[in-house]
Amino acid sequence: MGKLARDLIGVAVTGSGKTAAFLLPLLVYISELPPLNEYTKNDGPYAIILAPTRELAQQIETEAKKFATPLGFTCVSIVGGHSLEEQSYNLRNGAEIIIATPGRLVDCIERRVLVLGQCCYVIMDEADRMIDLGFEESVNKILDALPVGNEKPDTDDAEDAQAMSRHLGGKDRYRQTMMYTATMPSAVEKIAKKYLRRPAIVTIGNIGEAVETVEQRVEFVSGEDKRKKRLNEILASGEFQPPIIVFVNIKRNCDAVARDIKHMGFTAVTLHGSKTQEQREAALASDW
């Protein structure tokens, strides 16, 4: 659908491979546009990818660079936890693709760190999570900051691949907008109706279910000592290969469980809201 120049709503569960599904058509689209130069690099990116969290944005950036760098395209992430000066420096030579969290991207737009004057491709990943995290207003601000001259008509032409693939004059093409979500709450529907034009709707998997590659088991273990013993048994069994993630209910328990795991003879790092971005990235990069 991406290569047919259609707007798209992809309803897909996590782990269904949608990252590559939206990156590859995006790169084909950008390859048909003129390379950025000293004059056009200051007009902003050709494409933006919005993600609800900085971790997801950085994950998408890592995957995007695998495909984009060999083609000569630059990808830059704009997320919280890094100074605006640092991110402005990363944009000094321009970037075809920006991957961002909504709040930080709005901050950059309002502070004139970047503009979206030539943005013609928008991807919203995990749109429902963005709404859950309170980014509805930020998403609307970003989409309203896009140029209006490349909007698709709200007519049957929006479903015509040949018509939508035409250049509007010079390098400009009709804007293509893609939204990926696991659910469709009313706020997501409202954004889709306002900014997408005659979108194709593709559903992958059954909503609310894990992908087939995930096996789920549930054990009820009462009492802290019994839970600790069971955790030790699971880790020592060798049935599950690292890295292994242990989720807890509160931050205080996160550090306590990490200490217990270390006493069991395993390596453990912690991730929670009291950690700085640098500490989180260092933890993820460590040998665990």
Short mmCIF file of C-alpha atoms in Angstrom, two decimals:
data_model
loop_
_atom_site.label_atom_id
_atom_site.label_comp_id
_atom_site.label_asym_id
_atom_site.label_seq_id
_atom_site.Cartn_x
_atom_site.Cartn_y
_atom_site.Cartn_z
CA MET A 1 0.00 0.00 0.00
CA GLY A 2 2.87 2.34 0.77
CA LYS A 3 4.22 2.06 -2.77
CA LEU A 4 0.75 2.73 -4.16
CA ALA A 5 0.87 6.26 -2.69
CA ARG A 6 -2.13 5.51 -0.48
CA ASP A 7 -2.66 6.82 3.02
CA LEU A 8 -2.81 3.89 5.39
CA ILE A 9 -4.19 2.80 8.74
CA GLY A 10 -2.35 -0.31 9.87
CA VAL A 11 -3.96 -2.12 12.79
CA ALA A 12 -1.20 -4.41 13.98
CA VAL A 13 -0.04 -6.04 17.19
CA THR A 14 3.49 -5.54 18.50
CA GLY A 15 6.02 -7.86 16.92
CA SER A 16 4.22 -8.14 13.58
CA GLY A 17 7.11 -6.67 11.58
CA LYS A 18 5.50 -3.32 10.83
CA THR A 19 8.73 -1.32 11.26
CA ALA A 20 10.24 -2.74 8.08
CA ALA A 21 6.80 -2.55 6.44
CA PHE A 22 6.72 1.23 6.80
CA LEU A 23 10.45 1.94 6.40
CA LEU A 24 10.95 0.30 3.01
CA PRO A 25 8.16 2.17 1.14
CA LEU A 26 9.36 5.38 2.82
CA LEU A 27 12.88 4.91 1.46
CA VAL A 28 11.54 4.21 -2.03
CA TYR A 29 9.49 7.42 -1.80
CA ILE A 30 12.46 9.53 -0.67
CA SER A 31 14.74 8.05 -3.33
CA GLU A 32 12.51 9.68 -5.96
CA LEU A 33 13.05 13.14 -4.44
CA PRO A 34 16.06 15.42 -5.07
CA PRO A 35 18.98 14.95 -2.64
CA LEU A 36 19.21 17.57 0.09
CA ASN A 37 21.76 20.30 -0.60
CA GLU A 38 23.13 23.42 1.12
CA TYR A 39 19.95 25.31 0.29
CA THR A 40 17.24 22.71 0.90
CA LYS A 41 18.69 21.10 4.05
CA ASN A 42 17.35 24.00 6.13
CA ASP A 43 13.80 23.41 4.90
CA GLY A 44 13.48 20.39 7.16
CA PRO A 45 13.14 16.66 6.60
CA TYR A 46 11.27 14.90 3.84
CA ALA A 47 9.71 12.53 6.38
CA ILE A 48 8.89 12.36 10.07
CA ILE A 49 8.20 9.24 12.10
CA LEU A 50 6.39 9.81 15.40
CA ALA A 51 6.71 7.33 18.26
CA PRO A 52 5.23 7.48 21.78
CA THR A 53 8.47 6.88 23.72
CA ARG A 54 12.11 7.76 23.28
CA GLU A 55 13.10 4.12 23.55
CA LEU A 56 10.86 3.19 20.62
CA ALA A 57 12.04 6.22 18.64
CA GLN A 58 15.66 5.19 19.11
CA GLN A 59 14.83 1.60 18.22
CA ILE A 60 13.22 2.78 14.97
CA GLU A 61 16.25 5.01 14.29
CA THR A 62 18.57 2.02 14.65
CA GLU A 63 16.51 -0.03 12.20
CA ALA A 64 16.09 2.89 9.79
CA LYS A 65 19.84 3.51 9.60
CA LYS A 66 20.44 -0.09 8.51
CA PHE A 67 18.50 0.61 5.32
CA ALA A 68 18.92 4.38 4.91
CA THR A 69 22.65 4.86 5.44
CA PRO A 70 23.72 2.68 2.47
CA LEU A 71 21.38 4.78 0.31
CA GLY A 72 23.00 8.02 1.46
CA PHE A 73 20.06 9.18 3.59
CA THR A 74 20.44 10.68 7.07
CA CYS A 75 18.21 9.67 9.99
CA VAL A 76 18.14 11.69 13.22
CA SER A 77 16.14 11.01 16.37
CA ILE A 78 14.71 13.88 18.43
CA VAL A 79 13.73 12.70 21.89
CA GLY A 80 13.67 13.86 25.49
CA GLY A 81 16.66 13.26 27.71
CA HIS A 82 19.05 14.99 25.29
CA SER A 83 19.67 18.74 25.11
CA LEU A 84 18.20 20.80 22.30
CA GLU A 85 21.72 22.03 21.53
CA GLU A 86 22.89 18.46 20.95
CA GLN A 87 19.95 17.65 18.72
CA SER A 88 20.30 20.92 16.82
CA TYR A 89 23.93 20.00 16.17
CA ASN A 90 22.84 16.60 14.82
CA LEU A 91 20.59 18.42 12.34
CA ARG A 92 23.28 20.82 11.11
CA ASN A 93 23.74 19.00 7.80
CA GLY A 94 20.05 18.28 7.33
CA ALA A 95 18.25 14.96 7.52
CA GLU A 96 15.85 13.25 5.16
CA ILE A 97 14.17 11.37 8.02
CA ILE A 98 13.47 12.50 11.57
CA ILE A 99 12.22 10.05 14.18
CA ALA A 100 10.75 11.84 17.18
CA THR A 101 8.55 11.78 20.21
CA PRO A 102 5.67 14.28 19.82
CA GLY A 103 6.48 16.47 22.83
CA ARG A 104 10.12 17.03 21.92
CA LEU A 105 9.33 17.61 18.24
CA VAL A 106 6.79 20.31 19.16
CA ASP A 107 9.45 21.87 21.40
CA CYS A 108 11.90 21.94 18.48
CA ILE A 109 9.32 23.44 16.13
CA GLU A 110 8.31 26.16 18.60
CA ARG A 111 11.95 27.04 19.28
CA ARG A 112 12.71 27.14 15.55
CA VAL A 113 15.28 24.37 15.83
CA LEU A 114 13.71 22.92 12.69
CA VAL A 115 10.86 23.51 10.28
CA LEU A 116 8.70 21.08 8.32
CA GLY A 117 8.60 23.13 5.14
CA GLN A 118 9.21 20.20 2.79
CA CYS A 119 7.86 17.30 4.82
CA CYS A 120 5.78 15.08 2.56
CA TYR A 121 5.69 11.74 4.40
CA VAL A 122 4.34 11.13 7.91
CA ILE A 123 4.32 7.91 9.90
CA MET A 124 2.66 7.60 13.30
CA ASP A 125 3.75 4.42 15.07
CA GLU A 126 1.71 3.13 18.01
CA ALA A 127 -0.73 6.01 17.65
CA ASP A 128 -2.98 4.68 20.40
CA ARG A 129 -0.10 4.74 22.88
CA MET A 130 0.66 8.34 21.93
CA ILE A 131 -2.90 9.22 22.85
CA ASP A 132 -2.73 7.21 26.09
CA LEU A 133 0.40 9.14 27.07
CA GLY A 134 -1.35 12.48 26.53
CA PHE A 135 0.21 13.47 23.19
CA GLU A 136 -3.01 14.15 21.28
CA GLU A 137 -2.50 17.93 21.34
CA SER A 138 1.17 17.59 20.35
CA VAL A 139 0.32 15.29 17.43
CA ASN A 140 -2.25 17.80 16.18
CA LYS A 141 0.27 20.66 16.47
CA ILE A 142 2.83 18.71 14.45
CA LEU A 143 0.38 17.75 11.71
CA ASP A 144 -0.93 21.32 11.57
CA ALA A 145 2.67 22.55 11.10
CA LEU A 146 3.03 20.58 7.87
CA PRO A 147 2.77 22.44 4.55
CA VAL A 148 -0.79 22.61 3.24
CA GLY A 149 0.20 22.77 -0.42
CA ASN A 150 0.89 19.04 -0.65
CA GLU A 151 -2.27 17.74 1.01
CA LYS A 152 -4.18 15.13 -0.94
CA PRO A 153 -7.68 16.01 -2.10
CA ASP A 154 -10.48 14.38 -0.15
CA THR A 155 -11.85 12.83 -3.33
CA ASP A 156 -11.65 9.54 -5.21
CA ASP A 157 -8.31 10.75 -6.61
CA ALA A 158 -6.79 10.03 -3.20
CA GLU A 159 -7.27 6.32 -3.99
CA ASP A 160 -5.68 6.62 -7.44
CA ALA A 161 -2.02 5.59 -7.21
CA GLN A 162 -1.12 7.15 -10.55
CA ALA A 163 -2.73 10.48 -9.69
CA MET A 164 -1.17 10.60 -6.22
CA SER A 165 2.30 9.71 -7.54
CA ARG A 166 2.42 12.76 -9.77
CA HIS A 167 4.74 15.60 -8.83
CA LEU A 168 2.93 18.81 -7.99
CA GLY A 169 5.68 20.91 -9.51
CA GLY A 170 9.40 20.83 -8.86
CA LYS A 171 10.23 18.34 -6.14
CA ASP A 172 6.87 18.48 -4.36
CA ARG A 173 4.67 15.40 -4.13
CA TYR A 174 1.38 14.74 -2.43
CA ARG A 175 1.83 14.07 1.24
CA GLN A 176 1.54 10.45 2.31
CA THR A 177 0.35 9.71 5.85
CA MET A 178 0.49 6.37 7.61
CA MET A 179 -0.88 5.51 11.02
CA TYR A 180 -0.10 2.29 12.88
CA THR A 181 -2.07 1.37 15.97
CA ALA A 182 -3.10 -1.67 17.98
CA THR A 183 -6.53 -0.23 18.85
CA MET A 184 -8.78 2.50 17.46
CA PRO A 185 -10.05 4.69 20.31
CA SER A 186 -12.14 7.72 19.39
CA ALA A 187 -9.20 10.14 19.67
CA VAL A 188 -7.20 8.10 17.15
CA GLU A 189 -10.20 7.94 14.81
CA LYS A 190 -10.54 11.73 15.04
CA ILE A 191 -6.91 12.25 14.01
CA ALA A 192 -7.30 9.76 11.16
CA LYS A 193 -10.42 11.50 9.85
CA LYS A 194 -8.78 14.93 10.00
CA TYR A 195 -5.40 14.19 8.43
CA LEU A 196 -5.67 11.01 6.35
CA ARG A 197 -7.31 11.01 2.93
CA ARG A 198 -9.33 7.93 1.90
CA PRO A 199 -6.92 5.62 3.76
CA ALA A 200 -6.57 1.93 3.08
CA ILE A 201 -7.09 -0.10 6.26
CA VAL A 202 -4.93 -3.17 6.82
CA THR A 203 -5.38 -5.42 9.86
CA ILE A 204 -2.62 -7.83 10.88
CA GLY A 205 -3.39 -10.47 13.50
CA ASN A 206 -6.16 -10.40 16.08
CA ILE A 207 -6.28 -7.29 18.20
CA GLY A 208 -5.58 -7.95 21.86
CA GLU A 209 -3.72 -11.17 21.16
CA ALA A 210 0.02 -11.77 21.26
CA VAL A 211 1.77 -12.69 18.05
CA GLU A 212 2.19 -16.40 17.34
CA THR A 213 5.89 -16.30 18.17
CA VAL A 214 5.11 -15.41 21.80
CA GLU A 215 4.32 -18.22 24.22
CA GLN A 216 2.48 -17.10 27.34
CA ARG A 217 2.45 -18.97 30.63
CA VAL A 218 0.85 -17.83 33.87
CA GLU A 219 1.84 -19.04 37.34
CA PHE A 220 0.28 -17.80 40.57
CA VAL A 221 2.89 -17.76 43.34
CA SER A 222 1.92 -16.27 46.71
CA GLY A 223 4.44 -14.88 49.17
CA GLU A 224 7.65 -12.98 48.54
CA ASP A 225 9.96 -15.85 49.53
CA LYS A 226 8.17 -18.29 47.24
CA ARG A 227 8.27 -15.81 44.34
CA LYS A 228 12.00 -15.26 44.87
CA LYS A 229 12.59 -19.02 44.95
CA ARG A 230 10.55 -19.54 41.77
CA LEU A 231 12.42 -16.74 40.00
CA ASN A 232 15.72 -18.40 40.91
CA GLU A 233 14.46 -21.73 39.56
CA ILE A 234 13.43 -20.14 36.26
CA LEU A 235 16.72 -18.31 35.79
CA ALA A 236 18.82 -21.32 36.76
CA SER A 237 16.87 -23.77 34.59
CA GLY A 238 18.59 -22.63 31.40
CA GLU A 239 15.27 -22.92 29.57
CA PHE A 240 15.25 -19.24 28.66
CA GLN A 241 18.20 -17.56 26.99
CA PRO A 242 19.25 -14.05 28.03
CA PRO A 243 18.42 -11.26 27.89
CA ILE A 244 15.51 -11.85 30.28
CA ILE A 245 13.23 -9.00 31.40
CA VAL A 246 11.61 -9.03 34.85
CA PHE A 247 8.76 -6.56 35.33
CA VAL A 248 7.79 -5.28 38.78
CA ASN A 249 5.00 -3.05 40.03
CA ILE A 250 6.94 -0.17 41.62
CA LYS A 251 10.41 1.39 41.24
CA ARG A 252 11.51 0.42 44.75
CA ASN A 253 10.88 -3.24 43.97
CA CYS A 254 12.87 -2.90 40.76
CA ASP A 255 16.11 -2.23 42.62
CA ALA A 256 15.33 -4.88 45.25
CA VAL A 257 14.69 -7.60 42.66
CA ALA A 258 17.88 -6.63 40.81
CA ARG A 259 19.85 -7.13 44.03
CA ASP A 260 18.23 -10.53 44.56
CA ILE A 261 19.13 -11.59 41.02
CA LYS A 262 22.75 -10.52 41.53
CA HIS A 263 22.86 -12.58 44.76
CA MET A 264 21.68 -15.55 42.69
CA GLY A 265 24.81 -15.17 40.57
CA PHE A 266 23.32 -13.42 37.54
CA THR A 267 23.98 -10.00 36.03
CA ALA A 268 21.15 -7.47 36.31
CA VAL A 269 20.56 -3.84 35.38
CA THR A 270 17.54 -1.70 36.20
CA LEU A 271 15.34 0.61 34.13
CA HIS A 272 12.73 2.85 35.74
CA GLY A 273 11.46 6.41 35.81
CA SER A 274 14.03 7.71 38.30
CA LYS A 275 16.88 6.91 35.92
CA THR A 276 18.26 9.62 33.66
CA GLN A 277 18.30 9.03 29.91
CA GLU A 278 22.06 8.51 30.05
CA GLN A 279 21.66 5.88 32.78
CA ARG A 280 18.96 4.09 30.79
CA GLU A 281 21.04 4.00 27.64
CA ALA A 282 24.10 2.82 29.58
CA ALA A 283 22.03 0.03 31.16
CA LEU A 284 20.72 -1.13 27.78
CA ALA A 285 24.20 -1.02 26.27
CA SER A 286 25.77 -3.02 29.11
CA ASP A 287 26.53 -6.74 28.90
CA TRP A 288 23.47 -8.23 30.61
#
